[in-house]
Coordinates of C-alpha atoms in Angstrom, one line a residue:
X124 CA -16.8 -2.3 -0.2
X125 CA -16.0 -2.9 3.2
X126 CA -14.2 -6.1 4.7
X127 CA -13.5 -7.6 8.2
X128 CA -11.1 -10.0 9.6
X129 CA -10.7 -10.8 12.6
X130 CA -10.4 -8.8 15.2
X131 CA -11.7 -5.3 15.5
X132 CA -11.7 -2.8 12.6
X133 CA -13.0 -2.3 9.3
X134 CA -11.3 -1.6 5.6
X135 CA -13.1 0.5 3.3
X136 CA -12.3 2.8 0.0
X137 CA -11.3 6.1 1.0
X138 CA -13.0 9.5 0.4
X139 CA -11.2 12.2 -0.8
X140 CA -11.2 14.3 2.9
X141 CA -9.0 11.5 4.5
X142 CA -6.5 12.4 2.2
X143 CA -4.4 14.7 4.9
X144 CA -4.4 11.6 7.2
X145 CA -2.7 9.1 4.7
X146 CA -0.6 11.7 4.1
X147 CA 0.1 12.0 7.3
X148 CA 0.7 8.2 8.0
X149 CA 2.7 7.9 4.8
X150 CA 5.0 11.1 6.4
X151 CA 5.4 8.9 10.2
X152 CA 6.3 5.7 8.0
X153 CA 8.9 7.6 6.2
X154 CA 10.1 9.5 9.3
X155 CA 10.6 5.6 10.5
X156 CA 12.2 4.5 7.7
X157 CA 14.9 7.1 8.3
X158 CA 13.2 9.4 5.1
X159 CA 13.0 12.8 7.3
X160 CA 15.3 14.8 5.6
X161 CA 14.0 14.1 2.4
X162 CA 9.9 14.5 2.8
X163 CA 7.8 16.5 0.4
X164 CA 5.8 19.2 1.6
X165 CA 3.1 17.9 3.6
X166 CA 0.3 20.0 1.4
X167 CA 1.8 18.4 -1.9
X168 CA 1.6 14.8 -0.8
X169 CA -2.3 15.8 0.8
X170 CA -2.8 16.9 -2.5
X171 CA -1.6 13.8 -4.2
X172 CA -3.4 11.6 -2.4
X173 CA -6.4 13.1 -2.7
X174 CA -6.6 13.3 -6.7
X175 CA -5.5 9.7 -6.6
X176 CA -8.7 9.3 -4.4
X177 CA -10.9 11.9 -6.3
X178 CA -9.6 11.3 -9.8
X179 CA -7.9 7.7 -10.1
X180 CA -6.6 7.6 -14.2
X181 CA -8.8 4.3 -14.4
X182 CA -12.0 3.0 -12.0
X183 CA -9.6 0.3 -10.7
X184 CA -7.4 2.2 -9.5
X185 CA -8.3 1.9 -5.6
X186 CA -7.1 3.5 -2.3
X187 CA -8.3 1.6 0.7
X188 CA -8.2 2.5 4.9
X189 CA -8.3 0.7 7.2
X190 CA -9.9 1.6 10.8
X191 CA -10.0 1.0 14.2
X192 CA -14.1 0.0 15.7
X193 CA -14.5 3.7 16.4
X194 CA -14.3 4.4 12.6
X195 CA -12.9 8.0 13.6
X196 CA -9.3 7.1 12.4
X197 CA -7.3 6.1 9.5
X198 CA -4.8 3.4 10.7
X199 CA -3.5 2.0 7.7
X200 CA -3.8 2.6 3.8
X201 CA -3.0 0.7 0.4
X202 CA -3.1 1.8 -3.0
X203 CA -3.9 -0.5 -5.5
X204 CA -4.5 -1.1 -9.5
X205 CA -3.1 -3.1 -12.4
X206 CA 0.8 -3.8 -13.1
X207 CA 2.7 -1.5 -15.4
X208 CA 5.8 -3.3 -15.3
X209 CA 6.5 -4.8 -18.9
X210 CA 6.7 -8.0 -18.2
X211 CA 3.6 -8.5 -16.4
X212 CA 0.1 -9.8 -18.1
X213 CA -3.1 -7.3 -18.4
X214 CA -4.8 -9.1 -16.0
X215 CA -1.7 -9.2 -13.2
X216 CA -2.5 -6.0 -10.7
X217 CA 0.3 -4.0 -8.0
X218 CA -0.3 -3.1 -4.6
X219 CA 1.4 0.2 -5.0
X220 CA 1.5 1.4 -1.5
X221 CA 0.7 -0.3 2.0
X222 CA 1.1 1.6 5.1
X223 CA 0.2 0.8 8.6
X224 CA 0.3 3.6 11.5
X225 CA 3.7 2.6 12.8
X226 CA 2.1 3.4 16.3
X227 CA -0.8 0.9 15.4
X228 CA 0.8 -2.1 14.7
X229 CA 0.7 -5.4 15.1
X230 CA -3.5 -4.4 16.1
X231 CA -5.2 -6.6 12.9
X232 CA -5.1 -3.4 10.2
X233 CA -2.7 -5.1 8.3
X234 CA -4.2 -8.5 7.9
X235 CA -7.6 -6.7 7.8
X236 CA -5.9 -4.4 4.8
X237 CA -3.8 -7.2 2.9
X238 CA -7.6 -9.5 3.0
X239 CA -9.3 -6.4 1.7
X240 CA -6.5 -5.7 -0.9
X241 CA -7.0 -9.3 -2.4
X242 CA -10.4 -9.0 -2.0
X243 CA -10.7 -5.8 -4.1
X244 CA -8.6 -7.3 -6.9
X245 CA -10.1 -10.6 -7.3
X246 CA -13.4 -8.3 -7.4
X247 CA -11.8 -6.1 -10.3
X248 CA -11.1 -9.6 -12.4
X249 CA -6.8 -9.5 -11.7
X250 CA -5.8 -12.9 -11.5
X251 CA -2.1 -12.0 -10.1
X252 CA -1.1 -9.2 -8.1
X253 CA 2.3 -8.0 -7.6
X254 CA 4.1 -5.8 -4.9
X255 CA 7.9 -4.5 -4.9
X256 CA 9.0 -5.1 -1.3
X257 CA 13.0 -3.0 0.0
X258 CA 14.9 -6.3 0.1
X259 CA 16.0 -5.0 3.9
X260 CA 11.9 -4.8 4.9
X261 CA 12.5 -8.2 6.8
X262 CA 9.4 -7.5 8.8
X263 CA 6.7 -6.9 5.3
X264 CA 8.4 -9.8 3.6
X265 CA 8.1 -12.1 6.5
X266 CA 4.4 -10.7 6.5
X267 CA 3.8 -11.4 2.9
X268 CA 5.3 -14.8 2.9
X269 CA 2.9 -16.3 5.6
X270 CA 0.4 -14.8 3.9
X271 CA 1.2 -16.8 0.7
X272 CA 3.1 -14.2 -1.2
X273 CA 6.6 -15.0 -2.9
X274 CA 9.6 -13.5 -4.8
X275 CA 8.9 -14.1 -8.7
X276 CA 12.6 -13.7 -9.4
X277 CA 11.9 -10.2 -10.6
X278 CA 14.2 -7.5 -8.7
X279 CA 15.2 -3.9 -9.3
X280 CA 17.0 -0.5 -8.1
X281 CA 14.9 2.3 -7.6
X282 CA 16.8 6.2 -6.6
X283 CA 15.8 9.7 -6.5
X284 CA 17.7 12.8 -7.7
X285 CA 20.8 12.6 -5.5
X286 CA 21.1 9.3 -7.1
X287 CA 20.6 7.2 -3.6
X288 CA 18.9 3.5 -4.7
X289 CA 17.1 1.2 -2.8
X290 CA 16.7 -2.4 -4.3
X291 CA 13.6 -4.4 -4.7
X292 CA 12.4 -8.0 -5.1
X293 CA 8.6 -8.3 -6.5
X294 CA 6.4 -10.7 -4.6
X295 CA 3.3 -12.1 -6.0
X296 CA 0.3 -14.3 -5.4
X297 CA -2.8 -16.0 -7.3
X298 CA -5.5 -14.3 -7.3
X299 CA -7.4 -16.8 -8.7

C-alpha cells in the first residue's frame, strides 16, 4: 500500500531490513525528548522493530515509513493496529507509535504518514482509531487537532521502573 499527499514523498509498509533506521529515528526522537540517559540498547530496539515488522501477533498489526522522492531514506514511521484499552470497541484501532526524523520536519512526512495511517485503518475495517498523546506534546496535539482528531475524555499516567510518569490524554477520530 503506498499513499501520497501532497508534496514530495511516499508512505509505504516497512520491510523488515529498515528496521535499524526506525530504530534509529525512534533513538534521535528520544534523544529530543530529553530520553538520552535512559535509551535501550540500540541492537534491542533494531530487534524489536523488526519482529514487529517480520512477525506482527495479528495481520493488522502495521508498521508504515514514510520517504522522501529519492526512496533511499526512512523519514518518519507509525505503528499501527487495533485498541487494547478496555474501554474501547473491537472495531476502534491505536496508532501506537508516530515518529518523524526530528531533522525532517515540517517537509510533508507527517501529513503524508497521518493520511496513510487513516488510510490503512479504514482499509483494515476500524471505524475509530485512537492515539495517547504526552499532555506537554503541544506541537502533535496542535497537529492532530487540525487534522480532526480530539481528546475523548480518556487520560492516563504511564512510568518506567524508577517510577518517573508521564501523563496522557487519548485523541480519537471516525474512521468511518
Amino acid at each position: 500500500m503506498t499513499s501520497q499527499s501532497a508534496g514530495a514523498g511516499f508512505v509505504r509498509l516497512s520491510m523488515p531490513k529498515e528496521a535499524a533506521a526506525i530504530a534509529a529515528i525512534q533513538r534521535e526522537s528520544w534523544h529530543d525528548q530529553g530520553l538520552a540517559d535512559e535509551l535501550p540498547d540500540p541492537a534491542q530496539i533494531e530487534q524489536a522493530w523488526r519482529e514487529a515488522i517480520a512477525t506482527p501477533p495479528l495481520a493488522i498489526y502495521r508498521v508504515l515509513i514514510a520517504q522522501d522522492d529519492t526512496r533511499t531514506a526512512v523519514r518518519g514511521f507509525a505503528a499501527i493496529g487495533p485498541s487494547d484499552d478496555p474501554d474501547c470497541a473491537v472495531d476502534d484501532a491505536l496508532v501506537g507509535e508516530f515518529v518523524v526524523d526530528p531533522r525532517h520536519l515540517h517537509e510533508g512526512h507527517g501529513s503524508r504518514l497521518l493520511n496513510a495511517v487513516v488510510d490503512t485503518l479504514r482499509a483494515d475495517g476500524f471505524v475509530r482509531a485512537t492515539w495517547w498523546v504526552a499532555t506537554t506534546d503541544d506541537p502533535l496535539r496542535a497537529f492532530l487537532e487540525a487534522s480532526g482528531w480530539a481528546p475523548d475524555g480518556a487520560h492516563r499516567e504511564v512510568g518506567d521502573e524508577q517510577g518517573i510518569k508521564a501523563r496522557q490524554i487519548r485523541l480519537h477520530t471516525a474512521l468511518k
